[in-house]
XYZ file of N, CA and C in Angstrom:
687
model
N -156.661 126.126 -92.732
C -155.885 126.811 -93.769
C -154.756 125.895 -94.221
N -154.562 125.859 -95.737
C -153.730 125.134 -96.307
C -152.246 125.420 -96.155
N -150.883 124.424 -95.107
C -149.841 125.361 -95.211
C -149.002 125.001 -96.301
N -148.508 125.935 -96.734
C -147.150 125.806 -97.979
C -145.780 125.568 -97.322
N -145.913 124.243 -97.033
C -144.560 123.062 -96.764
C -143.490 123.937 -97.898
N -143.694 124.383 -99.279
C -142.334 124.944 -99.608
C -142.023 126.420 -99.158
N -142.816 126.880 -98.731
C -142.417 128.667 -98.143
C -141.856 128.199 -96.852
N -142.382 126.925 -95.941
C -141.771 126.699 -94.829
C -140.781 126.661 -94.594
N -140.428 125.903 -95.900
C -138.883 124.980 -95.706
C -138.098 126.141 -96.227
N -138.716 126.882 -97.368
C -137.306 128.046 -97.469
C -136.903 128.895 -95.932
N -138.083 129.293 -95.114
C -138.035 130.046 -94.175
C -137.088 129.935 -92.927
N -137.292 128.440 -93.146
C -136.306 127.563 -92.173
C -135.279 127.674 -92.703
N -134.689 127.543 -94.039
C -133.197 127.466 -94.469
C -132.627 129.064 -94.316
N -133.606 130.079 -94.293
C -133.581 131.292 -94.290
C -132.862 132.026 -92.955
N -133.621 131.111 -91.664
C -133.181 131.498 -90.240
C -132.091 130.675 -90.004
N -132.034 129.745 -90.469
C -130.873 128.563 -90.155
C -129.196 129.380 -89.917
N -128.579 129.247 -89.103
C -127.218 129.682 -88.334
C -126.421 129.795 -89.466
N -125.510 130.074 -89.628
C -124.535 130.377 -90.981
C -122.964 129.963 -90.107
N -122.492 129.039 -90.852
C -121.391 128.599 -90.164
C -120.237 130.101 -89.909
N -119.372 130.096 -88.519
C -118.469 131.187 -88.710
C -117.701 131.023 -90.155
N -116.921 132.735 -90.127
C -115.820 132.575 -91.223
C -114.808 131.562 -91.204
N -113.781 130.857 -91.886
C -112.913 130.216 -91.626
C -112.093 131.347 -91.450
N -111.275 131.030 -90.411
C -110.049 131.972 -89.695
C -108.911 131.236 -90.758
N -108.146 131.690 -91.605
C -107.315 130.902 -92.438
C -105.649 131.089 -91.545
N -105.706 131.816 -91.170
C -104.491 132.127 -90.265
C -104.180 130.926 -88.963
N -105.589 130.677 -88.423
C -104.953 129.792 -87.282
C -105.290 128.630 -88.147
N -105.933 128.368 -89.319
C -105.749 127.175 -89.821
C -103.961 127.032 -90.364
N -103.482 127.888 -90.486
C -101.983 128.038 -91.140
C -101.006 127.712 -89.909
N -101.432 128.818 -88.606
C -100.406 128.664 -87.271
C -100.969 126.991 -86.661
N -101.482 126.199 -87.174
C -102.390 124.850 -85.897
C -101.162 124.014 -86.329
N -100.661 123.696 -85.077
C -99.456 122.529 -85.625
C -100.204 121.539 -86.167
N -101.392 121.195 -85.792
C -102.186 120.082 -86.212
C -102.536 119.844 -87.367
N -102.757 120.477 -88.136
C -102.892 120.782 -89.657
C -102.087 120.235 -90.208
N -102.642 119.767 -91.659
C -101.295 118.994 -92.300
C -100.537 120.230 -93.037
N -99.682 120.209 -93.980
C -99.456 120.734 -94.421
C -99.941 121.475 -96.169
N -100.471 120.329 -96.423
C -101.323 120.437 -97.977
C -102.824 121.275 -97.542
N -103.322 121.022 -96.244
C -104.341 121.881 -96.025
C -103.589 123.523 -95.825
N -102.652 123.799 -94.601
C -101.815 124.881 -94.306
C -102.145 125.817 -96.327
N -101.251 124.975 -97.023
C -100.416 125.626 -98.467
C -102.195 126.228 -99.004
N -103.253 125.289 -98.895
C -104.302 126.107 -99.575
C -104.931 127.443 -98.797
N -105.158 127.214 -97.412
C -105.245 127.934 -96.914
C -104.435 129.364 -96.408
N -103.173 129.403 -96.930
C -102.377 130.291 -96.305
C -102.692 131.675 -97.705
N -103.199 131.574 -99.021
C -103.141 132.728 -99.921
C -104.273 133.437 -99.274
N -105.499 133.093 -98.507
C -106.582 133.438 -98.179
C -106.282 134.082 -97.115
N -105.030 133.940 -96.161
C -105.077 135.411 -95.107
C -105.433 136.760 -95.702
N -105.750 137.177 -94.778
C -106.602 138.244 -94.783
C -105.432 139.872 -95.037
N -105.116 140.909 -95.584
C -104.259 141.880 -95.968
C -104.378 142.656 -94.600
N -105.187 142.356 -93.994
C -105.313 143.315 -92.600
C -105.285 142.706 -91.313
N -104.299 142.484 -91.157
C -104.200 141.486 -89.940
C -103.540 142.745 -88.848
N -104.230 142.015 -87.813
C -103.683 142.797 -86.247
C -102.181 142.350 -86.389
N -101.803 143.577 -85.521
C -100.182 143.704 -85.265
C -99.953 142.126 -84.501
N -100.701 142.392 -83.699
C -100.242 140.621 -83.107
C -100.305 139.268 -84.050
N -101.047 139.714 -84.599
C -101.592 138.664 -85.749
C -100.112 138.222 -86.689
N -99.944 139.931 -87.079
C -98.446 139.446 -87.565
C -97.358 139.363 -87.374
N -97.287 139.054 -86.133
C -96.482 139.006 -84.785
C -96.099 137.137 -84.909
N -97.648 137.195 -84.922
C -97.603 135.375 -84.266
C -97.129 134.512 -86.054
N -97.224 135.486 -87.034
C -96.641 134.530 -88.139
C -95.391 134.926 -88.386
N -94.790 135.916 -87.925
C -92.892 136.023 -87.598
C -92.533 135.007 -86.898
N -93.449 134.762 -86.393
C -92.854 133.491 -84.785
C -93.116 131.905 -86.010
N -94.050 132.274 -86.166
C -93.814 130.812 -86.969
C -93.085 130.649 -87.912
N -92.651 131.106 -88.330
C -91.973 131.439 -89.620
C -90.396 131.646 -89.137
N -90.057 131.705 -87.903
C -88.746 131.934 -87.137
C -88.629 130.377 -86.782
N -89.776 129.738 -86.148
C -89.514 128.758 -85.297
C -90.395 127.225 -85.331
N -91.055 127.376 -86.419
C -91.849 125.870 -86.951
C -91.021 125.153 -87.458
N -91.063 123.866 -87.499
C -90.368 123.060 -88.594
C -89.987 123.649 -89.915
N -88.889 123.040 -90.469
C -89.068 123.182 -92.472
C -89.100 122.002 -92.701
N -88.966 121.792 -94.154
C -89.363 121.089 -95.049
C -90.132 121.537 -96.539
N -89.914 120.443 -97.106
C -90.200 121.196 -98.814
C -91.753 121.720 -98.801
N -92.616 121.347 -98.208
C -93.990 122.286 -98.079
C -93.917 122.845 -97.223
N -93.186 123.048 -95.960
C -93.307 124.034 -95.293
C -92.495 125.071 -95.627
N -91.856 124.997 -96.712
C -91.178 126.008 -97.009
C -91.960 127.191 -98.047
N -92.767 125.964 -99.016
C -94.077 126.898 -99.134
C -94.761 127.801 -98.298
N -95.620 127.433 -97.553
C -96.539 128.159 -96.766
C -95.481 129.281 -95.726
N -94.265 128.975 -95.609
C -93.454 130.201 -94.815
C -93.210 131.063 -96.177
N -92.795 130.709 -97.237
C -92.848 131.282 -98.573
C -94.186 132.463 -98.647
N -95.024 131.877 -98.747
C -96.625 132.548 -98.678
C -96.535 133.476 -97.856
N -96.388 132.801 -96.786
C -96.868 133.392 -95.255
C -95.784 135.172 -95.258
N -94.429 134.982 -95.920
C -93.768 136.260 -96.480
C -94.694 137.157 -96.999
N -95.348 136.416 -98.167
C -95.974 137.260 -98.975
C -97.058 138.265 -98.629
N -97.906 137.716 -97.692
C -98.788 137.963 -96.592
C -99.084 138.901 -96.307
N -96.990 139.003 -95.265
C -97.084 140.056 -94.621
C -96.434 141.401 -95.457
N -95.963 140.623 -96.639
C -95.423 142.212 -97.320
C -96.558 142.803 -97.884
N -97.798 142.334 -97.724
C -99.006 142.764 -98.738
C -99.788 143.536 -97.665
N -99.683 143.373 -96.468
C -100.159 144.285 -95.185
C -100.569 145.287 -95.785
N -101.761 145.786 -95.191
C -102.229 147.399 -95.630
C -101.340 148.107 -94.553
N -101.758 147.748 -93.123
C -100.890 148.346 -92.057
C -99.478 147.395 -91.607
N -98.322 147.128 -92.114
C -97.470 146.507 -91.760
C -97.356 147.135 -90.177
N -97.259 145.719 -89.206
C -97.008 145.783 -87.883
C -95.634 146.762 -87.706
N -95.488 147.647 -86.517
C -94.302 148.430 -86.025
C -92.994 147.492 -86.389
N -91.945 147.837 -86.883
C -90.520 146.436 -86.602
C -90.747 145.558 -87.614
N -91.465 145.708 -88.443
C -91.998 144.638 -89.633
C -90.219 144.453 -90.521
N -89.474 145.652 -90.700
C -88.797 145.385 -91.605
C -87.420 144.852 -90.661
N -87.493 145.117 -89.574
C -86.624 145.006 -88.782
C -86.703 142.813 -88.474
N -88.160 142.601 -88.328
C -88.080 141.263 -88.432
C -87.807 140.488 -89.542
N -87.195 141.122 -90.236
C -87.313 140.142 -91.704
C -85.465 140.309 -91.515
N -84.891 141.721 -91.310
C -83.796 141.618 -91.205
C -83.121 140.523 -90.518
N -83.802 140.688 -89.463
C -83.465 139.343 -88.229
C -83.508 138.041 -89.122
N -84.466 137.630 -89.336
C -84.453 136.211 -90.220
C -83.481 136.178 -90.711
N -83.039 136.780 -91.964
C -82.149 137.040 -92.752
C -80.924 137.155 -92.381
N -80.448 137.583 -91.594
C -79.299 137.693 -90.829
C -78.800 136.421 -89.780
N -79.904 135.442 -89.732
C -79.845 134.633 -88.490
C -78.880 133.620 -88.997
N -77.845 133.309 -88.489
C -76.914 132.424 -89.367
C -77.566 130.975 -88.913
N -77.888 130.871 -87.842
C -79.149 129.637 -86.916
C -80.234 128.893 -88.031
N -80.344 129.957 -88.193
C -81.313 129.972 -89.254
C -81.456 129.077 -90.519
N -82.532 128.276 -90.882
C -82.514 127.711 -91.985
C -82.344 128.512 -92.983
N -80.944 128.018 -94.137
C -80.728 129.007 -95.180
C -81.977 129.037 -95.775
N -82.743 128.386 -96.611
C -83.744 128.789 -97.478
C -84.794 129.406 -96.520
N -85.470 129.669 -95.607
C -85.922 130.674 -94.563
C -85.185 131.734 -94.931
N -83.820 131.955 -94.730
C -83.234 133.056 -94.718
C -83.622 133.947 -96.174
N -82.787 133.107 -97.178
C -83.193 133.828 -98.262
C -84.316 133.949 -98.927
N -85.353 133.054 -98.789
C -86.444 134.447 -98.875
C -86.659 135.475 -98.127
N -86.489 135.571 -96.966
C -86.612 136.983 -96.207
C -86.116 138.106 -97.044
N -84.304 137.724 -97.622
C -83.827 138.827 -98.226
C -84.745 138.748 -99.013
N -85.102 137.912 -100.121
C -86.238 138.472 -101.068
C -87.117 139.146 -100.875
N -87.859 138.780 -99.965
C -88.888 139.786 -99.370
C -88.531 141.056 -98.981
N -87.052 141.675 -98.399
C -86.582 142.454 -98.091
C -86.937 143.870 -99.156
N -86.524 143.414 -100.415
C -86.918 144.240 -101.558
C -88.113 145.275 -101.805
N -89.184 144.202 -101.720
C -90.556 144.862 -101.954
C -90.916 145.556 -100.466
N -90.105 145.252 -99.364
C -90.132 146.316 -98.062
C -89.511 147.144 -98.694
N -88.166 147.218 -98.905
C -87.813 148.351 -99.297
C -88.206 149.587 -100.126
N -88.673 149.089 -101.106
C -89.774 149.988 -102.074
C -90.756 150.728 -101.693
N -91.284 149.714 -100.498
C -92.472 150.570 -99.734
C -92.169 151.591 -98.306
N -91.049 151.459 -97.949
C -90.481 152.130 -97.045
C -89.187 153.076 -96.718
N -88.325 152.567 -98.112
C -87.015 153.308 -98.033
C -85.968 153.505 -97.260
N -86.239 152.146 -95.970
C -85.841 152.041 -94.891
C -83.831 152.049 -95.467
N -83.469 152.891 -94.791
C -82.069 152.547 -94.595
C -81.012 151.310 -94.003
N -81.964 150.758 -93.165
C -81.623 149.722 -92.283
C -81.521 148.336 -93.237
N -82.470 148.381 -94.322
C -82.708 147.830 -95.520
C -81.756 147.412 -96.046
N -81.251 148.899 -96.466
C -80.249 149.049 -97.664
C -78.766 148.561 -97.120
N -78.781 149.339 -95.558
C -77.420 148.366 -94.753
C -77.053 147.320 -94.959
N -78.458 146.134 -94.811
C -78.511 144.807 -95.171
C -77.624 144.348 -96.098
N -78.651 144.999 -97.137
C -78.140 144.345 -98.342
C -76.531 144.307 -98.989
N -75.866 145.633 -98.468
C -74.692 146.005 -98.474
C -73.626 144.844 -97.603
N -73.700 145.116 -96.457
C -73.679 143.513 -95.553
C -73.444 142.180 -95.986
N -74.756 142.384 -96.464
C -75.067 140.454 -96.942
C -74.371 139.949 -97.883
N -74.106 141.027 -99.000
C -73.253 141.075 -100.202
C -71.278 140.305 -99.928
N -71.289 139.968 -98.492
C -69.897 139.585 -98.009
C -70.116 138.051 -97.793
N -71.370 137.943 -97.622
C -71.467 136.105 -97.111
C -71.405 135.460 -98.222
N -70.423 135.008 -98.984
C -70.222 134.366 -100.217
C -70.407 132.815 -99.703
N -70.616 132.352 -99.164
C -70.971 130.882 -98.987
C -72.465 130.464 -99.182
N -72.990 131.272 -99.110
C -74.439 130.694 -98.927
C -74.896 132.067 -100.038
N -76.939 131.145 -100.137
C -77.591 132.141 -101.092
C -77.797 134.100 -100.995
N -77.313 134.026 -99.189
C -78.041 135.571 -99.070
C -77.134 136.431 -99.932
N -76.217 136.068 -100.035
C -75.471 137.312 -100.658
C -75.734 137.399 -102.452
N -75.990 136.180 -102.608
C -77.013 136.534 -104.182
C -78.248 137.031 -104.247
N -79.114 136.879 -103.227
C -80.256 137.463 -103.402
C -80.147 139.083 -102.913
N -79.178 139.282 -101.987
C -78.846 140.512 -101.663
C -78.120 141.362 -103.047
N -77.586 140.769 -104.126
C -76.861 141.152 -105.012
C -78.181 141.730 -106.332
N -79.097 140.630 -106.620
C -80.143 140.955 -107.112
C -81.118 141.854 -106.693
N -81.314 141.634 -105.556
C -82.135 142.671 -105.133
C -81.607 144.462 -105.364
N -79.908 144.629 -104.912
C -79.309 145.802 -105.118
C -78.939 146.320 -107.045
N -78.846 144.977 -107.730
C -78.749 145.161 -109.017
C -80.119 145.727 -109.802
N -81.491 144.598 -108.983
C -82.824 145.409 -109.486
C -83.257 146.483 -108.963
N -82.925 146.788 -107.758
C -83.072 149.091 -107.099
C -82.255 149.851 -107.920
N -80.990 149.407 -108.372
C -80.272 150.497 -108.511
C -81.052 150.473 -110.278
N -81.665 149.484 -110.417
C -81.924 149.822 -112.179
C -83.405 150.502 -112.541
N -84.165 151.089 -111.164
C -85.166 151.442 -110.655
C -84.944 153.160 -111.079
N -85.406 153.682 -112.404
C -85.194 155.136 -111.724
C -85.796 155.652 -110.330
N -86.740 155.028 -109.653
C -87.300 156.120 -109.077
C -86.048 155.404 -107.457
N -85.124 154.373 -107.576
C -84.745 154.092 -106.390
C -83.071 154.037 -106.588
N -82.362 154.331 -107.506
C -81.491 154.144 -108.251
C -80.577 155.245 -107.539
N -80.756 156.560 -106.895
C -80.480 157.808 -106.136
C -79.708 157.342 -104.810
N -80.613 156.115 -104.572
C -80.216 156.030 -102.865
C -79.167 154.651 -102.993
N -78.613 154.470 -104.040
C -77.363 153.188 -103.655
C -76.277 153.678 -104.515
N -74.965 153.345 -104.096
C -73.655 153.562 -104.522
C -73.665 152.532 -105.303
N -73.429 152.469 -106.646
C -73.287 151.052 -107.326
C -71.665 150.473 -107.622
N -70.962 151.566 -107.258
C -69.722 150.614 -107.530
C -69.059 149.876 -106.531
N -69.094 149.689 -105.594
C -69.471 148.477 -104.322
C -70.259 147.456 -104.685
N -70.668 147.147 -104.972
C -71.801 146.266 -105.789
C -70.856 145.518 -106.771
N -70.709 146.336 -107.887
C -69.765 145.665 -109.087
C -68.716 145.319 -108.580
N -68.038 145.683 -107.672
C -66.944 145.412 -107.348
C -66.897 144.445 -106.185
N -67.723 144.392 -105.544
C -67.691 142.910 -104.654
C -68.578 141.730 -105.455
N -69.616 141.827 -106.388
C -69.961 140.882 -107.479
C -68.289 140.288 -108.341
N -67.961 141.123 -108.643
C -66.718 141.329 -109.786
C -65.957 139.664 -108.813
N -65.799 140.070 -107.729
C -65.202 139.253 -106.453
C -65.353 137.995 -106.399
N -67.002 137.606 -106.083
C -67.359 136.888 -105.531
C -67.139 135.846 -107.303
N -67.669 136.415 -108.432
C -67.622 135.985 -109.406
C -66.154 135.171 -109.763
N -65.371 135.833 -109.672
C -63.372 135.228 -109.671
C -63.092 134.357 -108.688
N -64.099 134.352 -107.368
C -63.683 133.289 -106.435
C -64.413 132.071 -106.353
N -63.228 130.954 -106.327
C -63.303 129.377 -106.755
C -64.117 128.684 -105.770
N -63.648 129.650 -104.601
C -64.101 128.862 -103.301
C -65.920 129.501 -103.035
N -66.346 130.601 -103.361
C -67.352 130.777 -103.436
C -68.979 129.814 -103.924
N -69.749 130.058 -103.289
C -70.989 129.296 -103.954
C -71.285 129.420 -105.036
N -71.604 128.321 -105.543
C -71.211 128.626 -107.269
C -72.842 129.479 -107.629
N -74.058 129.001 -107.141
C -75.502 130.026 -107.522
C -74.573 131.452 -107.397
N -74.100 131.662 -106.052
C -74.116 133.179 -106.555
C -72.802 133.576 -107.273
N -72.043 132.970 -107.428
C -71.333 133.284 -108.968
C -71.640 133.274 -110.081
N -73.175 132.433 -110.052
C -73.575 132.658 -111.438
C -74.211 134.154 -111.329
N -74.830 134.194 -110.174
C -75.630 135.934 -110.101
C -74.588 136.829 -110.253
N -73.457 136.476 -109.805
C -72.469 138.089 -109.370
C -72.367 138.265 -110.947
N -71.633 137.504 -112.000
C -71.234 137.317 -113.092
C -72.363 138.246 -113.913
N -73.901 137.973 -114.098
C -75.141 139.102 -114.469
C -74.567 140.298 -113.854
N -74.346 140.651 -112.513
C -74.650 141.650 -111.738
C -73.031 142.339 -112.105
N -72.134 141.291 -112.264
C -70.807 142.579 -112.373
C -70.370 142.670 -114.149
N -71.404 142.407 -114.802
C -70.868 142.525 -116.286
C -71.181 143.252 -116.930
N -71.070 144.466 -116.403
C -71.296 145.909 -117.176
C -70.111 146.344 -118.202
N -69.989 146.414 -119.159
C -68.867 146.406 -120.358
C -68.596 144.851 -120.629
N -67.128 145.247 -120.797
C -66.076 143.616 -121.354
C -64.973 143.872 -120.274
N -65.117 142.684 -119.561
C -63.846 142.859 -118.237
C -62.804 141.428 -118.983
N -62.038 141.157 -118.973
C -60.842 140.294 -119.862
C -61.088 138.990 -118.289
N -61.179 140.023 -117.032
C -60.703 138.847 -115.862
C -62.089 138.460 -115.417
N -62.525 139.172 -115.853
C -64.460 138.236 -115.461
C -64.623 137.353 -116.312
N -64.206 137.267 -117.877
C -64.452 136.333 -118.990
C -63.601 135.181 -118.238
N -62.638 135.569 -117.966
C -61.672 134.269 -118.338
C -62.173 133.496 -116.202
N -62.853 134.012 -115.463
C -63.563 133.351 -114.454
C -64.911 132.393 -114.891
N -65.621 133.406 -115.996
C -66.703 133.250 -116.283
C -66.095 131.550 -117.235
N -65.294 131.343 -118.082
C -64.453 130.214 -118.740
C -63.830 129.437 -117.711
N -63.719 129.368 -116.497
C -63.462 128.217 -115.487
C -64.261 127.633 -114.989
N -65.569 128.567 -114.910
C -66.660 128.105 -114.480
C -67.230 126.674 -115.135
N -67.252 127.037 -116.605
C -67.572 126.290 -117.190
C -67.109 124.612 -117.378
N -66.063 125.043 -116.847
C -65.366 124.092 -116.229
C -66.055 123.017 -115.150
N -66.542 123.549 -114.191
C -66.934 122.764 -113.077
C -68.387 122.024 -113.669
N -68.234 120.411 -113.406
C -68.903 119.349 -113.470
C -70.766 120.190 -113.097
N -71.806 120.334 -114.050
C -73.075 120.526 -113.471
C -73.410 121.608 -113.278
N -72.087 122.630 -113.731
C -72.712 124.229 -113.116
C -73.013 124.611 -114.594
N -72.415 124.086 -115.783
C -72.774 124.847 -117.292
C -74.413 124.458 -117.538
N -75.490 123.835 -116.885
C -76.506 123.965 -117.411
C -77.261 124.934 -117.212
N -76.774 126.030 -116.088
C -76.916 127.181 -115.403
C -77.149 128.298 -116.099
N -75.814 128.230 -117.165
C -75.127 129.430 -117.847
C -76.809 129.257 -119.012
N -77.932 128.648 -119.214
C -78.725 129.305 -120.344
C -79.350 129.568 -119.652
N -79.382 130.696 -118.568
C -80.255 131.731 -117.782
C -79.673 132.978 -118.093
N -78.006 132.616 -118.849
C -77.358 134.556 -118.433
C -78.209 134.746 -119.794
N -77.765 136.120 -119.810
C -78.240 137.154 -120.910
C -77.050 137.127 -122.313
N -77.226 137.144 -123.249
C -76.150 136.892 -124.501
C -75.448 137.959 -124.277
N -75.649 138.835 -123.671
C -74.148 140.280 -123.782
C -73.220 139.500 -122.631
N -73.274 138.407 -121.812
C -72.655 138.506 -120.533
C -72.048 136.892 -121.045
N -72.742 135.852 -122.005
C -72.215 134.579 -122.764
C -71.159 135.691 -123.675
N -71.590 136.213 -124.179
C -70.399 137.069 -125.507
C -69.171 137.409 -124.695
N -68.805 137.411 -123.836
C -68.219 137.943 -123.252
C -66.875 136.640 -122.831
């Protein structure tokens, strides 16, 4: 009997082993990995990861190196876990921690607060909102601008707008905005965040600013009601 060498050969490619899935997660946690592999591989984690799973990328993300691509893939690796179907127990509580860690690499830190946000939305956590209230005092560094944005974009939220006091807000923005010694990024944020009307002593801060060597290429991000001013 005549055999058909091409039904064979499909039959064979047919039974042939199928490589496992790629695990994209321990390709992300392998110190060994470079980092340009890590950044492609890290959007492909999986939305359902075991509690440990997202356990072990708090830890990395607390305690790996940085650097300008690893700041990516810890960037990502945020995103990750805010996209959880089941966010692990303490999920919002670990981001607080980051965020709060003065140890801590600032740009680590402030994305956490960023990330803090879209927890908040999904949880309503109070512990959250503490934060952000908090963070709003560290005028040296970014958290207290991203903490300022984040409380300027809830409170402009009807459906989240109920659960924050906003004149604490304007009024420590109002602050941070008039002070010289402050970081100048988040004086440019407080300045958006506290310019509700025409304040005479926010203009004439907002006109010193302009002043300082490198910070006026900044000012074509505000909004024209807050330049008019």
């Amino acid at each position: 009997v005549p055999v058909d060498f091409k039904k064979r050969s499909l039959a064979v490619k047919k039974s042939a082993p199928q490589p496992p899935p790629v695990n994209h997660l321990a390709v992300v946690l392998d110190k060994n990995q470079s980092t340009a592999v890590k950044i492609k591989s890290v959007d492909l984690i999986s939305d359902d990861l075991s509690d440990l799973d997202q356990q072990a990328v708090i830890d990395f993300i607390k305690k790996s190196p940085n650097g300008t691509g690893e700041y990516v893939v810890k960037n990502n690796l945020m995103n990750r876990l805010v996209a959880q179907n089941k966010p692990m127990p303490g999920m919002n509580a670990a981001f607080i921690e980051i965020a709060s860690n003065k140890n801590q690499d600032i740009v680590v830190r402030a994305y956490a607060v960023q990330h803090l946000r879209p927890l908040y939305e999904r949880s309503r956590d109070v512990m959250i909102k503490d934060f952000f209230y908090k963070a709003l005092t560290e005028e040296d560094t970014e958290v207290s601008g991203g903490a300022m944005l984040a409380l300027n974009y809830l409170m402009n939220q009807d459906e989240y707008s109920s659960d924050f006091e906003r004149t604490p807000v304007i009024q420590q923005a109002k602050k941070i905005a008039l002070n010289d010694t402050a970081n100048n990024n988040n004086r440019i944020t407080a300045i958006q965040v506290a310019s509700v009307g025409k304040d005479p002593e926010l203009a004439d801060g907002l006109r010193k600013l302009f002043l300082i060597p490198n910070v006026i290429r900044h000012f074509v991000f505000l909004p024209s009601p807050v330049l008019g001013q």
